Each structure stands twice: as C-alpha cells, then as structure tokens.
CSV table of C-alpha atoms and ligand atoms in Angstrom, one decimal:
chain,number,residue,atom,x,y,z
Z,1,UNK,CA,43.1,3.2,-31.2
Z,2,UNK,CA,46.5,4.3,-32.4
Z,3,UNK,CA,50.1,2.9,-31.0
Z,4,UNK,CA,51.2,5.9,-29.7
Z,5,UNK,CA,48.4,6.4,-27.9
Z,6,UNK,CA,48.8,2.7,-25.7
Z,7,UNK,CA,53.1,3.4,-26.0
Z,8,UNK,CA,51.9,7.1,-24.0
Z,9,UNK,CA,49.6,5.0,-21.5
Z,10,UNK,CA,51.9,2.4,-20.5
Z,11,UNK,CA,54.9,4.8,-19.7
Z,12,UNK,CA,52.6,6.8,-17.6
Z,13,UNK,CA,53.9,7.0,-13.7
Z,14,UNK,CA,52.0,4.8,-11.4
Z,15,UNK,CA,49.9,6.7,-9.2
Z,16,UNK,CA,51.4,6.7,-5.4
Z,17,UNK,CA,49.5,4.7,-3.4
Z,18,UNK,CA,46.6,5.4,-0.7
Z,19,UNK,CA,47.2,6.5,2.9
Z,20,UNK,CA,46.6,3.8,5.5
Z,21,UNK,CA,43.5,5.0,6.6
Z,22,UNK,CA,42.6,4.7,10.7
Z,23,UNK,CA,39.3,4.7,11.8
Z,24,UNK,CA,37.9,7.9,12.8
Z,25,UNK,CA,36.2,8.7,16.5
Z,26,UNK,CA,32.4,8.2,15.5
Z,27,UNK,CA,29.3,9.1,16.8
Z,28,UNK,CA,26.4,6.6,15.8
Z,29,UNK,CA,22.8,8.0,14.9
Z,30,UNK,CA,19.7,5.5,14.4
Z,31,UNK,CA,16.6,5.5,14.4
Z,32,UNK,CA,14.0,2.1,14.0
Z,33,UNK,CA,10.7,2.3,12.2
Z,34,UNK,CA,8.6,-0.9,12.4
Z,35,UNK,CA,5.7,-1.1,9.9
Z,36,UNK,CA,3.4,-4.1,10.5
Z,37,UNK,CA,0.2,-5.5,8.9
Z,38,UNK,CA,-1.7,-8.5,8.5
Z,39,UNK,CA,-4.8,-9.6,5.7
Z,40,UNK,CA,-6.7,-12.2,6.1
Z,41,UNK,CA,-7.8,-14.3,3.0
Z,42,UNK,CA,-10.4,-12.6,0.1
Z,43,UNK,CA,-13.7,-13.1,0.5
Z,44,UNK,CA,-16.2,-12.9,-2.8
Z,45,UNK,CA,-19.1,-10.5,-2.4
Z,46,UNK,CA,-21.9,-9.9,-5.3
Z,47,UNK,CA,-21.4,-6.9,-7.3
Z,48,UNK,CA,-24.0,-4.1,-6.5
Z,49,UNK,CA,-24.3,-1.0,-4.9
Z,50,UNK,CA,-25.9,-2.2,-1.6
Z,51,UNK,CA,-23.2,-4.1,-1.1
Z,52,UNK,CA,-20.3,-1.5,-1.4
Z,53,UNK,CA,-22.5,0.7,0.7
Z,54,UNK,CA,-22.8,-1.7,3.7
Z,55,UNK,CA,-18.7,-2.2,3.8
Z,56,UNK,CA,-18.4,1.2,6.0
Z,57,UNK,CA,-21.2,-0.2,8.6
Z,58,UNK,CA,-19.4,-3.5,8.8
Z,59,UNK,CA,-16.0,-1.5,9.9
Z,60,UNK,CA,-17.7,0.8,11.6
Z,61,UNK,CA,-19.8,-2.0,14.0
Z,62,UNK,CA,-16.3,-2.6,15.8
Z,63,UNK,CA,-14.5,1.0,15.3
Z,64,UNK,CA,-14.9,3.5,18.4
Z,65,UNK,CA,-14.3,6.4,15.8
Z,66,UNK,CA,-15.0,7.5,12.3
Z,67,UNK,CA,-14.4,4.9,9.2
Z,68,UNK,CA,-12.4,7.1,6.4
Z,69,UNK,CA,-13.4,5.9,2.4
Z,70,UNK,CA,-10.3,5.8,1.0
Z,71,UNK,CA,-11.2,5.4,-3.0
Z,72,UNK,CA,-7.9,4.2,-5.3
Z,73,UNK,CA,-5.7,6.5,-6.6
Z,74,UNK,CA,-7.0,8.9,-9.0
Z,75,UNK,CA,-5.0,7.7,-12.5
Z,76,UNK,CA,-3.1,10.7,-13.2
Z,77,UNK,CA,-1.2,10.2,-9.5
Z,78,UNK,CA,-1.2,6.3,-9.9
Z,79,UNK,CA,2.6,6.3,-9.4
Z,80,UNK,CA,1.8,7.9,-5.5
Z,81,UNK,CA,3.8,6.8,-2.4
Z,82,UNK,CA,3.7,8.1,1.1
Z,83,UNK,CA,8.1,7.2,1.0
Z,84,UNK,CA,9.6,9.7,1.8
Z,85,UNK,CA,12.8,9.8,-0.3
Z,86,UNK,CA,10.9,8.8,-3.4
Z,87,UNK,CA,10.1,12.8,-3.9
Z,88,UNK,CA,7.9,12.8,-6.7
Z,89,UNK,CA,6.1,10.0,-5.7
Z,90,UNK,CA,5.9,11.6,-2.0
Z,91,UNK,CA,4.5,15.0,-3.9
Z,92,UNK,CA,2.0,12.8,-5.7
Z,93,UNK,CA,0.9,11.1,-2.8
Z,94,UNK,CA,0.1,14.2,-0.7
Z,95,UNK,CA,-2.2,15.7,-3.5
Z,96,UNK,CA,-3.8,12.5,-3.3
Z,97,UNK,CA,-4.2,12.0,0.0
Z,98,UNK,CA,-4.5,15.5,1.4
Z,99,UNK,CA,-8.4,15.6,2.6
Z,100,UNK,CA,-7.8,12.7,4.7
Z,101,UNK,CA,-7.9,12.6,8.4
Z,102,UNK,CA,-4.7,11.6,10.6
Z,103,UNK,CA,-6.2,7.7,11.1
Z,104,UNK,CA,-6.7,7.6,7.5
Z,105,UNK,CA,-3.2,9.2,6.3
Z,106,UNK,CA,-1.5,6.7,9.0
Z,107,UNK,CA,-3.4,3.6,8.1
Z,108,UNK,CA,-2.2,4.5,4.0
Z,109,UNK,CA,1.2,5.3,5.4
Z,110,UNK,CA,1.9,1.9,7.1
Z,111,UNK,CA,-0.2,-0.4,4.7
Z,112,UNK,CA,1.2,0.9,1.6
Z,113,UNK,CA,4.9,1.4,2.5
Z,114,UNK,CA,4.6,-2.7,3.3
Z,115,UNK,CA,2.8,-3.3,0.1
Z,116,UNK,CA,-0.3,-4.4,2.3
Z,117,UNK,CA,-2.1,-2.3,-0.3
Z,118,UNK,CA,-2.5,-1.9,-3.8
Z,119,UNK,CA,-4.2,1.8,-3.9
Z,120,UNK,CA,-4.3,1.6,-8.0
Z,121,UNK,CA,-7.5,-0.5,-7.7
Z,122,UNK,CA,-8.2,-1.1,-3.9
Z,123,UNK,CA,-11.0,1.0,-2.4
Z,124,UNK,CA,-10.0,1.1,2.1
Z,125,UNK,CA,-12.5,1.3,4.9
Z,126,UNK,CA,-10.1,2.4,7.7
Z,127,UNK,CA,-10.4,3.4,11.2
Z,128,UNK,CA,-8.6,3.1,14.7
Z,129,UNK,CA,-9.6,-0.3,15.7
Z,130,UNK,CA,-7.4,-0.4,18.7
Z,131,UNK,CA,-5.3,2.1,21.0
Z,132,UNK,CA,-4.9,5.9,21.1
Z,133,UNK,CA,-3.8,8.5,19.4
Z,134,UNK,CA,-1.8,11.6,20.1
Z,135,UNK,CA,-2.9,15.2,20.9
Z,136,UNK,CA,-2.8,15.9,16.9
Z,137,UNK,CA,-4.9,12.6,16.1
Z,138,UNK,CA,-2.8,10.4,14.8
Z,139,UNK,CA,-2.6,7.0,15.8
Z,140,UNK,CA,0.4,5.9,18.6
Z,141,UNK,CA,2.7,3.1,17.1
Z,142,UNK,CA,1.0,0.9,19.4
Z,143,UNK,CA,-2.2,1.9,18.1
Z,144,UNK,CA,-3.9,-0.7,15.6
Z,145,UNK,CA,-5.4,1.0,12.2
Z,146,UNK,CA,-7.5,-0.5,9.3
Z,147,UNK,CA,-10.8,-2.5,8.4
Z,148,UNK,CA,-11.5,-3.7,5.1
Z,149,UNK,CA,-10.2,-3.5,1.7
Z,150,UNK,CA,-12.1,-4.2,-1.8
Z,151,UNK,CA,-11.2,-4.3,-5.2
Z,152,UNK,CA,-13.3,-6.1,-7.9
Z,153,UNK,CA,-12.4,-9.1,-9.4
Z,154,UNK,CA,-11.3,-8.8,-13.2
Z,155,UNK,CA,-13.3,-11.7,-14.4
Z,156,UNK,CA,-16.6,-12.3,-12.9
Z,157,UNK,CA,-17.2,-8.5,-11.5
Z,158,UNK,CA,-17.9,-9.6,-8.1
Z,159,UNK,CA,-16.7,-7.8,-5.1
Z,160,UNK,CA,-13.2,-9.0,-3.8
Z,161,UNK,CA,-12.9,-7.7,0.1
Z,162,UNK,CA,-10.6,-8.8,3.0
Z,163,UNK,CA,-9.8,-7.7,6.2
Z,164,UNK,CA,-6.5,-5.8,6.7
Z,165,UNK,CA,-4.8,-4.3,9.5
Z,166,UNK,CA,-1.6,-2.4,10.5
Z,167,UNK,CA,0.3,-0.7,13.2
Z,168,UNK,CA,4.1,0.5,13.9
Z,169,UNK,CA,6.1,3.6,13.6
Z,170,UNK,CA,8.9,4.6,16.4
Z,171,UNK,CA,8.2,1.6,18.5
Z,172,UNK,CA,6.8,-1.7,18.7
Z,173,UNK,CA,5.3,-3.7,21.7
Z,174,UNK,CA,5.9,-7.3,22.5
Z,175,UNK,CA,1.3,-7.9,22.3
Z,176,UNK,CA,0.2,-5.8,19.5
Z,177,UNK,CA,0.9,-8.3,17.0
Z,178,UNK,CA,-1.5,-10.6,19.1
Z,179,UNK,CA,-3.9,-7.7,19.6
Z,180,UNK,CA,-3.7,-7.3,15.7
Z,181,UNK,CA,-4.3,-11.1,15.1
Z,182,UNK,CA,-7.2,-10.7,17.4
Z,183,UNK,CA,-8.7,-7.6,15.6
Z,184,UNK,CA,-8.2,-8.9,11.9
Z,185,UNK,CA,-10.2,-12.1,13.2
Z,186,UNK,CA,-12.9,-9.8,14.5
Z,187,UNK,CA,-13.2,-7.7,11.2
Z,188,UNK,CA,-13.3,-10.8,9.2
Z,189,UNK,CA,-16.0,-12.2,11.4
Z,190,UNK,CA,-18.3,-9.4,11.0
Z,191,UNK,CA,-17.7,-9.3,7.1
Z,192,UNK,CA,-18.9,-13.1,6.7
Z,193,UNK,CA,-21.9,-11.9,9.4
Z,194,UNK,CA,-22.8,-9.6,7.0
Z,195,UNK,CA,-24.3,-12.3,5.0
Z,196,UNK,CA,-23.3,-11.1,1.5
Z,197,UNK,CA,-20.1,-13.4,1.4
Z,198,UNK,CA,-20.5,-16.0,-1.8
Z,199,UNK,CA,-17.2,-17.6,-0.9
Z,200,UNK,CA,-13.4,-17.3,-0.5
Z,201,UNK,CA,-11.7,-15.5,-3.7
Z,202,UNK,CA,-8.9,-17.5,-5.5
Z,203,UNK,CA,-5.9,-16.0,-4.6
Z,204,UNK,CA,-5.6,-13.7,-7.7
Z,205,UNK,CA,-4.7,-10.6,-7.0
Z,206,UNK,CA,-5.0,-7.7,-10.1
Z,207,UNK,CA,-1.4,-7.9,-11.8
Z,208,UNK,CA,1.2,-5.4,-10.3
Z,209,UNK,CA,3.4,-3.3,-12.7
Z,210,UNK,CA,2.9,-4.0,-16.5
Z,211,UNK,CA,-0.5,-3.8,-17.4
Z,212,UNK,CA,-1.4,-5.2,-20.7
Z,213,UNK,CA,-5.2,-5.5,-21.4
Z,214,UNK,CA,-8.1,-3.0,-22.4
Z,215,UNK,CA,-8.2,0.5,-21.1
Z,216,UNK,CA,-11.9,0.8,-18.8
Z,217,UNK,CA,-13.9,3.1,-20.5
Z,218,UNK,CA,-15.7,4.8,-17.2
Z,219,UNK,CA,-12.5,5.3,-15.4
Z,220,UNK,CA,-9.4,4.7,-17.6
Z,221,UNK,CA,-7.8,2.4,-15.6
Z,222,UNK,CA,-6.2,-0.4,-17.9
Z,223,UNK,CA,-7.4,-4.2,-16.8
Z,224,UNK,CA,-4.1,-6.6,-15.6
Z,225,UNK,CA,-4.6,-9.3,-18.3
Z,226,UNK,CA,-6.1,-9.3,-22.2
Z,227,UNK,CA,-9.2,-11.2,-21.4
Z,228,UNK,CA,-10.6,-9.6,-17.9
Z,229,UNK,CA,-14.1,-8.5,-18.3
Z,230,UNK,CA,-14.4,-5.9,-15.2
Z,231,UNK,CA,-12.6,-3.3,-13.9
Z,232,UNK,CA,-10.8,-4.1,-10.9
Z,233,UNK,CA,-10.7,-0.5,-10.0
Z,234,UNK,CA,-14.1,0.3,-10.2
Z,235,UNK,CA,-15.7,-2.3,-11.1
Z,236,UNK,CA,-17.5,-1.6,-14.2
Z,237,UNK,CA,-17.8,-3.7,-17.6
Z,238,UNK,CA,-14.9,-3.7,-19.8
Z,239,UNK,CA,-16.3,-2.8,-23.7
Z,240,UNK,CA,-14.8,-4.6,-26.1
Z,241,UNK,CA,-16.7,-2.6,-28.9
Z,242,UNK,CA,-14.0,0.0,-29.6
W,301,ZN,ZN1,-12.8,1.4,-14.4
C-alpha cells in the first residue's frame, strides 16, 4: 500500500451523520405453525420378508383408513425437504413424494420438518390414527398422523422399527399431545403383539450427514460407518469383495 494512498484516506471528509430515525406506524402480520411428534424407543425385529410385510397390518389393526408405504428417498433426491424456502430441496421433495395421498404427504410434512424422520434410510407406515380431515383429505392440525417407522440396523441386518406419531399445523389443542401419547402407546403395543419383537434396539441411530463407509451394491446408498455389514436403507448385505 502506498503513502499517498493512506495520506488521500485520512484527509477524506467525514461522512454526515444518520438521521434520528422515529419509529414508523406498523402493522404486525403472524402467523403460528406448531409441528409436533413423539417416537417411542426402537424395537429389534428379525430380518425377513414376512416380517416387513406384516408392518402395514400392525398399523392398519388400529387405523380407520388406508396405511400409505412410504419407502426412503430414492438416492438421486436424497437432499429432499417438504421446507418451503429451501427451493431446491422443496422441488426435490415433490418429485419424491408426488403419488402420495394427502395423510401420507402431511404425516412426511410434519415428521420430517421436526427431524422425527430420517427418509434417507427409513421406510413409514402412516395413516390417520386420530381426528378428521378436511374436504380435500388432509388431515386437521388437530388430527393425529403416523404408525411405524423401520430402517435396518447397520450391523446385525435386523429390522429396527418404532412407533412415531405427529400432528400440528395452524393450531394446536390443549389434549392432542395426550391423545398422541395415548396413540403412540397403542401402536407400540400392537408391534410387541405382533410377536416378532427380539428386543429393544440400542439407541443407534444410522449416522446423519457425512457418510464414510462402503457404497451398498443393490441400492447405492453408502453405509454410516467403515465397518457396518447391512444396509440401513434396504437392508441388504454390504460386499466387501469389490
Ligand atoms: Zn442398499
């Protein structure tokens, strides 16, 4: 830096300072959205067809309506979001999601947004467990969405499933969260009277964000950690081979 330059720099005129700024008349806009869920501890399942295919019917034995499948995320939309301002994301999300009913799209919209979810590995058995839903099918904020939700566990293969439930949106009612409590107990109930539950699952959920192990060879997906042995996202062998 040369001297003229700081000599020009320092001689240069203060600048005048800021009007005293008053407070202008203001109108005030807002609007509350209330997104609630609850889980209830992992329970270990055995691996095996049978078993993924009796997860619907367990939902289903308390739902009044229909149970939506809703598989993970296919891995070219992985990054998918139902928030709004995250546009990409948001764009994602709706290719994704876009043959999904109303219950379905609500019960992804609530669960994920409060990270009740991860939809890179988890496979969700949702329906409306509770309340109504408007004349278009979607669920009322006092409404009560959800069922089960599985992913497989990275080092033994078996089947890693809990109970999940949500609600919320433009509104919130002083009982629903009791009402939720209430349901999630139920949903739970009916999974360990299924008879397939081996135990509770360690809390160990498949690692969020970096993912450093061995790309799955029947789906893509790329396992949490170097050493697991399964797919948490579909739960298929890992081959070391390669
Ligand atoms: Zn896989």
């Amino acid at each position: 830096m040369s001297i003229s330059f700081l000599r020009r720099k320092k001689h240069e005129p203060e600048p005048p300072p800021p009007p005293p700024v008053e407070d202008v008349e203001a109108r005030e806009y807002s609007e509350r959205i209330t997104l609630m869920g609850r889980s209830s501890d992992a329970l270990r399942l055995p691996a095996g067809p049978a078993v993924v295919a009796s997860l619907p019917s367990i939902v289903e034995s308390i739902a009044p309506g229909r149970v939506d499948i809703i598989e993970p995320l296919p891995l070219d939309l992985a990054n998918a979001s139902p928030a709004m301002e995250r546009f990409t994301e948001l764009q994602q999300w709706v290719v994704a999601r876009r043959d999904l009913g109303p219950v379905g799209r609500h019960g992804l919209w609530v669960l994920e947004l409060i990270d009740a979810l991860d939809m890179t590995v988890d496979t969700f058995y949702c329906a409306l467990l509770h309340g109504e839903t408007d004349t278009s099918g979607y669920p009322e904020y006092q409404a009560i969405v959800g069922g089960l939700a599985s992913h497989w566990d990275e080092l033994s293969g078996e089947l890693i499933v809990r109970a999940v439930v949500g609600w919320g949106g433009l509104g919130l009612r002083g009982d629903t969260d009791r009402i939720g409590q209430r349901i999630l107990s139920t949903v739970h109930a009916q999974l360990i009277a299924s008879g397939y539950v081996l135990g509770p699952a360690e809390a160990r959920l498949p690692l969020v964000g970096e993912r450093t192990g061995l790309n799955c060879m029947h789906c893509g997906f790329q396992a949490g950690a170097e050493g697991a042995m399964y797919c948490p996202r579909c739960g298929m062998r890992m081959s070391r081979s390669s």
